[in-house]
Coordinates of C-alpha atoms (C1' of nucleotides) in Angstrom, one line a residue:
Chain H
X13 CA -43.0 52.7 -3.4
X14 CA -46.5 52.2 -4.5
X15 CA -49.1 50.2 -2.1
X16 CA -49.8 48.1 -5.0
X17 CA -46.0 47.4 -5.5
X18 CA -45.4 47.1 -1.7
X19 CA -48.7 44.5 -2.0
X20 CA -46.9 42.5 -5.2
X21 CA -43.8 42.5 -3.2
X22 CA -44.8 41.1 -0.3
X23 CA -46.9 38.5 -2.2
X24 CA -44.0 38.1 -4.3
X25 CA -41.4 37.1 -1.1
X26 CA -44.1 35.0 0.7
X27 CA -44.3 32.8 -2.3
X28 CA -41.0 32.4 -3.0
X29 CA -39.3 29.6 -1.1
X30 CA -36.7 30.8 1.5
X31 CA -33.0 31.2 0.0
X32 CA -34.2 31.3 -3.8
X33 CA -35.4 35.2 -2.6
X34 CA -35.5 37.7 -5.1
X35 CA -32.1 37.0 -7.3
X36 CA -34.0 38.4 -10.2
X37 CA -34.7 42.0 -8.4
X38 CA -30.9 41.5 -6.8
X39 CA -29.9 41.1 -10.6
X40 CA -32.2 43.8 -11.9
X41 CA -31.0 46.5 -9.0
X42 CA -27.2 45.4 -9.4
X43 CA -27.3 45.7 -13.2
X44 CA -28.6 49.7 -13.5
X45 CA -26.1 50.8 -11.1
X46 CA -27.0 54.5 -9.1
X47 CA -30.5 54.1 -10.3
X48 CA -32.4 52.6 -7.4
X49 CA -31.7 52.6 -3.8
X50 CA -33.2 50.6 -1.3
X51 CA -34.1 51.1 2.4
X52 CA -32.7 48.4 5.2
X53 CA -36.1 46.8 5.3
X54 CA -36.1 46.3 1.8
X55 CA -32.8 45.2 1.8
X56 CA -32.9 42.7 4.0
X57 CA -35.8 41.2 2.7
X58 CA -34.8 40.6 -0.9
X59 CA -31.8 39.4 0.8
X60 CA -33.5 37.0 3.1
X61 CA -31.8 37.9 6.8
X62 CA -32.8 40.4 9.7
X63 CA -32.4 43.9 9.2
X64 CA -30.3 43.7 12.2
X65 CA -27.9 41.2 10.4
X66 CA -27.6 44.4 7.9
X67 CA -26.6 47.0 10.1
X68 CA -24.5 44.2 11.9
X69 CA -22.2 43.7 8.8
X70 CA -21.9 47.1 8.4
X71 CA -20.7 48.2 11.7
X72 CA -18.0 45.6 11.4
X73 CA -16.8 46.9 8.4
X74 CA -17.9 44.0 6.1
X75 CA -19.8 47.3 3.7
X76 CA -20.3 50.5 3.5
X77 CA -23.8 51.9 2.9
X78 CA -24.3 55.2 1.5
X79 CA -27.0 57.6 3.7
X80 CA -30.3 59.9 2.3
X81 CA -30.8 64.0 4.0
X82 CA -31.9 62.0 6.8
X83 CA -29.3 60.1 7.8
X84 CA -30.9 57.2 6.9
X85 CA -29.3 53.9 4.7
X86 CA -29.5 53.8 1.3
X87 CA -28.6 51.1 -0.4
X88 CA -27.1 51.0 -3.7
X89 CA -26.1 48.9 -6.7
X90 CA -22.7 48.3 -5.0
X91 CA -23.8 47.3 -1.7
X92 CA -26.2 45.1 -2.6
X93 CA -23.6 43.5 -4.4
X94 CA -21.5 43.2 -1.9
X95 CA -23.5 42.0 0.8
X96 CA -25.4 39.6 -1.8
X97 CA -21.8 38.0 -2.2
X98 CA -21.4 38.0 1.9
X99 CA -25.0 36.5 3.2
X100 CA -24.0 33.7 0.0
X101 CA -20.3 33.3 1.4
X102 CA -21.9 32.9 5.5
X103 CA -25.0 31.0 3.9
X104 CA -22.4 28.4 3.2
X105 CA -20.2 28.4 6.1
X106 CA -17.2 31.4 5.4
X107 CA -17.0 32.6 9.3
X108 CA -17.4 36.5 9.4
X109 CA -13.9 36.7 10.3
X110 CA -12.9 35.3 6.9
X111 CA -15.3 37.6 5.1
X112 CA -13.6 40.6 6.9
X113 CA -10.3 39.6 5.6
X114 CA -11.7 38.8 2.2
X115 CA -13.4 42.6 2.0
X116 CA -10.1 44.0 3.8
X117 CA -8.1 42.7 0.4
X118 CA -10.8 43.7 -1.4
X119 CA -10.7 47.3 -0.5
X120 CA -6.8 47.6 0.3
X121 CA -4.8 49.9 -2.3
X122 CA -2.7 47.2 -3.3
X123 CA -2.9 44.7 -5.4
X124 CA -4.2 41.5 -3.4
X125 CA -5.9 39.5 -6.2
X126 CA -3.4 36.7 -5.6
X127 CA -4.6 36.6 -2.0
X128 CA -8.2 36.5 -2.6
X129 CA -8.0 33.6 -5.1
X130 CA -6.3 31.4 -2.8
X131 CA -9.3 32.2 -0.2
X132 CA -11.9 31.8 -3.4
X133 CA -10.1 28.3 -4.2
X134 CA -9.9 27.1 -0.5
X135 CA -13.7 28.2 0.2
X136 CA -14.1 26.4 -3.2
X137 CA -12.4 23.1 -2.1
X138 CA -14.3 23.5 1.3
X139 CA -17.3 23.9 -0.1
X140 CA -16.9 20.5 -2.3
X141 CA -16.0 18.6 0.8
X142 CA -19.2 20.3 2.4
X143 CA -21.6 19.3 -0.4
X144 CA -19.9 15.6 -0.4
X145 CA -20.4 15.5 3.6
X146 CA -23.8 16.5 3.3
X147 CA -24.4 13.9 0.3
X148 CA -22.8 10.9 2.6
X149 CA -25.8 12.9 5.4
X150 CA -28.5 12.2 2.9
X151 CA -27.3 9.0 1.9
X152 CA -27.5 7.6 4.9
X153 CA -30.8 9.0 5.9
X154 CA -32.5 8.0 3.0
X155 CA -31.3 4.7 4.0
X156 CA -32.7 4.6 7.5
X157 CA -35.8 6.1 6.1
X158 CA -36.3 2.8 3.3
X159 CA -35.2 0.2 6.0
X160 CA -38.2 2.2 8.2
X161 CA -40.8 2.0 5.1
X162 CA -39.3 -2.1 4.6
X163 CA -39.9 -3.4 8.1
X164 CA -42.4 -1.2 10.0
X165 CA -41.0 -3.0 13.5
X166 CA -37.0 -3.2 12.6
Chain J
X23 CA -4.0 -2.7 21.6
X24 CA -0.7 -3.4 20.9
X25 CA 1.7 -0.6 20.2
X26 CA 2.1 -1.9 16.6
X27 CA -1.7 -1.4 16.4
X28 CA -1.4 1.8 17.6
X29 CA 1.4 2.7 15.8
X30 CA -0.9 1.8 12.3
X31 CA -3.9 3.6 13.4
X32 CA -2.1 7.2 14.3
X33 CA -1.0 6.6 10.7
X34 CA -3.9 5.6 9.0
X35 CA -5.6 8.5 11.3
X36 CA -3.6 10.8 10.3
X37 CA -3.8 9.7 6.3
X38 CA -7.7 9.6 6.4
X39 CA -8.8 13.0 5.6
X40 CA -10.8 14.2 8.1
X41 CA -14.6 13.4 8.1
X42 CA -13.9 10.3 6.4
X43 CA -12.5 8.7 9.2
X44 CA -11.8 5.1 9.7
X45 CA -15.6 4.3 9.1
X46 CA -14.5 0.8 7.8
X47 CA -13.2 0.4 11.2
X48 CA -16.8 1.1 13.0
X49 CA -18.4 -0.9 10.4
X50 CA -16.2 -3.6 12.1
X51 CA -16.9 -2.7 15.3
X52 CA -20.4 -2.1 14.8
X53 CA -21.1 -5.5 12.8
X54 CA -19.9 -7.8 15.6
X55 CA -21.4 -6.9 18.6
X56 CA -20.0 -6.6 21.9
X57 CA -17.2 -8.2 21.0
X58 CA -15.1 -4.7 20.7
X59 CA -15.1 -1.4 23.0
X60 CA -13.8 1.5 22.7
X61 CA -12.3 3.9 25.8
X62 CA -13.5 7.7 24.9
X63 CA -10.4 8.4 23.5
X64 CA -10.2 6.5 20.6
X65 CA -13.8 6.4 20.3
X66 CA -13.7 10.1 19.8
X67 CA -10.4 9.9 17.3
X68 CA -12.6 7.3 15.5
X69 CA -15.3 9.7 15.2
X70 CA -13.2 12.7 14.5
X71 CA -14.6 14.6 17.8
X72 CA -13.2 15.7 21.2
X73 CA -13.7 13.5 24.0
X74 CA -15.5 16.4 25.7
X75 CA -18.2 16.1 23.0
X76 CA -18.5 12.8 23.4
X77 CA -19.3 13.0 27.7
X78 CA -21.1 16.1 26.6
X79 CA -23.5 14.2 24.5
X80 CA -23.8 11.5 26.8
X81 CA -24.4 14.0 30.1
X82 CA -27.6 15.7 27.6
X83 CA -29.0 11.9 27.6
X84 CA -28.3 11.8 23.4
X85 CA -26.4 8.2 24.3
X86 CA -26.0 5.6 27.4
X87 CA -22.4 4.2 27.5
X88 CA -21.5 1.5 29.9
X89 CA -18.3 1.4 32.2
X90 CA -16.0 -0.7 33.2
X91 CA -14.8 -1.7 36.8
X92 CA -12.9 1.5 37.1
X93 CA -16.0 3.7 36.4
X94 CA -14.2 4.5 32.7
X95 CA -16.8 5.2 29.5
X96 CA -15.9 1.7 27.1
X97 CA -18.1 2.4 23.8
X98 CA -19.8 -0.7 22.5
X99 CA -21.2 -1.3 19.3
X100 CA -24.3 0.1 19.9
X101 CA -23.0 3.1 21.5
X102 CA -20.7 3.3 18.5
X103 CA -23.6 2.9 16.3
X104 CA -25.7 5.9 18.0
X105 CA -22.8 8.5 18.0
X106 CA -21.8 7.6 14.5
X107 CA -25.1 8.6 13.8
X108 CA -25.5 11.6 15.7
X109 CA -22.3 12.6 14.6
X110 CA -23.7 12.5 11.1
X111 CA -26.7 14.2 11.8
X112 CA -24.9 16.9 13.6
X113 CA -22.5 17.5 10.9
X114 CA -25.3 17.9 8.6
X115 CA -27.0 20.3 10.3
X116 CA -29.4 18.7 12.8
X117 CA -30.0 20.4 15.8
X118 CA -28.9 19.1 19.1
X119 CA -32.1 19.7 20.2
X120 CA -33.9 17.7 17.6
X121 CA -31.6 14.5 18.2
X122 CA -32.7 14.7 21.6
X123 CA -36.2 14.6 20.4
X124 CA -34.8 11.7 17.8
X125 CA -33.3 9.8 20.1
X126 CA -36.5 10.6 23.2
X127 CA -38.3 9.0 20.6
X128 CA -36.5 6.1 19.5
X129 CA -36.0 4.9 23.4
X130 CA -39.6 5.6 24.5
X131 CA -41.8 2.7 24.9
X132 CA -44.5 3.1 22.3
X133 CA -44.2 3.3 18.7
X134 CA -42.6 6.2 17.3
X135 CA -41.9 5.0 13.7
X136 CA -44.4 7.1 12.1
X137 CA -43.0 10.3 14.0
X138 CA -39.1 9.1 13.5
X139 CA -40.2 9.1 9.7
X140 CA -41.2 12.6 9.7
X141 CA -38.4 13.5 11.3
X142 CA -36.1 11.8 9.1
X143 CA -38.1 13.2 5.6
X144 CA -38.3 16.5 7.1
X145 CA -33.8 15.9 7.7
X146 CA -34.1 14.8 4.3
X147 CA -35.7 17.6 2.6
X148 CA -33.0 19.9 4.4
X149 CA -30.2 17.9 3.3
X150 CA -31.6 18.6 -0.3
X151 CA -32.2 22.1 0.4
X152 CA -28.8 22.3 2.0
X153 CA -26.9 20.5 -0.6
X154 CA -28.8 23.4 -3.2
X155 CA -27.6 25.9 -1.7
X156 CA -24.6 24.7 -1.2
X157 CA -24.0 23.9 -5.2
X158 CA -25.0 27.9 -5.5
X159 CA -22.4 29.0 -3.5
X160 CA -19.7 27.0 -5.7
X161 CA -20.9 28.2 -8.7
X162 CA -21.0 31.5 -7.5
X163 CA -17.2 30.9 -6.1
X164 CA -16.4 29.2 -9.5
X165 CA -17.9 32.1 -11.6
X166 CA -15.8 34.9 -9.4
X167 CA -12.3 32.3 -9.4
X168 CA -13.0 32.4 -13.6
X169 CA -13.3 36.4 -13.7
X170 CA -10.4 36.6 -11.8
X171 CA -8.6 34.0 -14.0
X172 CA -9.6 36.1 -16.9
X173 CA -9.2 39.6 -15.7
X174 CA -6.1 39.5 -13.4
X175 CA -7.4 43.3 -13.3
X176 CA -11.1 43.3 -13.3
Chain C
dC25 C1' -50.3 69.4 15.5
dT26 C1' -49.8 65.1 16.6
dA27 C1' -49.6 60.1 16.4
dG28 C1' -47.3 56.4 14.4
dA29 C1' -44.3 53.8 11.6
dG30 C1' -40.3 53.7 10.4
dG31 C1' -35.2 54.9 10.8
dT32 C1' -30.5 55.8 13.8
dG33 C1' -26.2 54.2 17.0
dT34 C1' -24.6 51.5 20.7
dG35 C1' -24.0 48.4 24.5
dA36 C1' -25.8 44.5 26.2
dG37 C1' -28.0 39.9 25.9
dC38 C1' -28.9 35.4 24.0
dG39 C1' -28.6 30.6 22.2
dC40 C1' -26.0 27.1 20.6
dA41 C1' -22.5 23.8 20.8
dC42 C1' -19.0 22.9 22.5
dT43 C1' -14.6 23.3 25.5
dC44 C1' -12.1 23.8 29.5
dG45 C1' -10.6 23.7 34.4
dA46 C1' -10.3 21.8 38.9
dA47 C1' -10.3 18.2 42.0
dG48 C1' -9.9 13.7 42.4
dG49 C1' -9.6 8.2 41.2
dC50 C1' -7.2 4.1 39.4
dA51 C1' -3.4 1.3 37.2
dA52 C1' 1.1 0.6 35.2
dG53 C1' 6.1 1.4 35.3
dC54 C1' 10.5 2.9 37.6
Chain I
dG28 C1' 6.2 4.2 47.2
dC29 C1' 5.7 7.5 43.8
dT30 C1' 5.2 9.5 39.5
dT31 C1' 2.8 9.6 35.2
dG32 C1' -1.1 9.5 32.5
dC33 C1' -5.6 8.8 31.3
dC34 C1' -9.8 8.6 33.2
dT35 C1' -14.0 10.6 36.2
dT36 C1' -17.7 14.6 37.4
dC37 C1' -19.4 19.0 37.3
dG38 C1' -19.7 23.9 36.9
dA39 C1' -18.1 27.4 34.4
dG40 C1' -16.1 29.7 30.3
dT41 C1' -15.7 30.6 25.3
dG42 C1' -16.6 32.1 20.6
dC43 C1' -19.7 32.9 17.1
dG44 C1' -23.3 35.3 15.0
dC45 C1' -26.6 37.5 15.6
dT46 C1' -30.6 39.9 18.1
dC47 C1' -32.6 43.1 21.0
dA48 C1' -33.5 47.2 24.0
dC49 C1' -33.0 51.8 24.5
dA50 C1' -33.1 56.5 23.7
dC51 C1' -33.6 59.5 20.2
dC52 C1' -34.7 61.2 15.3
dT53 C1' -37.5 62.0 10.9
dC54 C1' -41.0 61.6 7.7
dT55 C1' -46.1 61.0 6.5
dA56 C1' -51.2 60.8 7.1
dG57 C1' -55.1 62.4 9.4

DNA sequence: CTAGAGGTGTGAGCGCACTCGAAGGCAAGC
DNA sequence: GCTTGCCTTCGAGTGCGCTCACACCTCTAG
């Protein structure tokens, strides 16, 4: 990568606010598949977690990252993919042992599609329950916030 | 409490879904003051916690709850009214750490509205954030349920 | 040729928020 | 009187999800 792209990059994910990273470059890199390949740092900055979280997920056996001459990780197309769809899922509370059962359907020889839309459809009801909890949570403090602008000595 | 009583609120307990737990009844209790209080048991049932949190929060100073002549925790309304709270806060993210700053500052002697505020605005802006993201993650699970739906073979 | 900035695997450490266990107190029912 | 059951305190344990330290490796620039 060029110092001028490195420079546009960095400006690029210091601007953005945090969690809105980069899903236009995720996009661009998951859409071209085998042409592009990022490093971990890369990686884990478009995606917004340590590169530590990375190799984490990987040694659990939540993806599988393809390696350079060097040894080194290459990310492609497909992981990216993959572990865009797993820092969402933990992002909004699937536990990593859910994900590993999730990606152990995923990757089993049979067919497990009926399995993995009963976890899709409970994560989905879970996550409706979540945003409704968290709606009551800003209901109420935007009520203690206008009974603190009403009487400044309650 | 009558076992009657008792009898109704396992059953109405067990009816609520969980999270939306018998607030009407802590309205009650938290309307008419000292009239009501609760032993730690069915203060935590009420608030959908273990009673371990509930001495938990109290041993980290986040609430004061009076005893009775045996020594035994009996919530009153105000108690009530301060777990309810942190309870919600907590379940929307807040930091036990913060709501011991919250609450530091609501029982300290001078005026703490102005910081209370930012702390509550700042809670707020999370919430919003939170509830974003949140509404991302279930139309990213909605999107992936609809493939499936279409493509039992994708 | 060498320094430095990155990468590697692995075990161990950390912070959070509970959650439990043990030893004991009190009050009601048989 | 004794059991039962819920309460008390306090220290310690648990589970999760990272996060780091370490020792070593590999490329690039000067």
């Amino acid at each position: 990568m060029e110092p001028d792209d490195t420079l546009r990059e960095a400006l690029r994910l210091a601007v953005d606010p945090p969690g809105g990273v980069s899903i236009e470059a995720l996009r661009e890199l998951a859409r071209d598949d085998d042409a592009t390949a990022w490093d971990v740092a890369t990686t884990a900055a478009h995606l917004g977690v340590n590169p530590h979280t990375l190799r984490y997920y990987e040694r659990i056996g939540l993806v599988c990252v393809p390696r350079d001459g060097a040894g080194h990780r290459r990310y492609d197309a497909a992981a990216v993919r993959r572990l865009l769809f797993l820092v969402r899922m933990r992002t909004s509370g699937m536990s990593i042992s859910d994900l590993r059962h999730y990606v152990d359907l995923v990757d089993a020889d049979r067919d497990t599609v009926n399995e993995r839309m009963d976890m899709l459809l409970e994560h989905r009801d879970t996550l409706r329950s979540q945003i409704a909890q968290l709606q009551l949570a800003l209901a109420a403090t935007e009520y203690k916030i206008a009974t603190y602008r009403e009487g400044p000595r309650p």
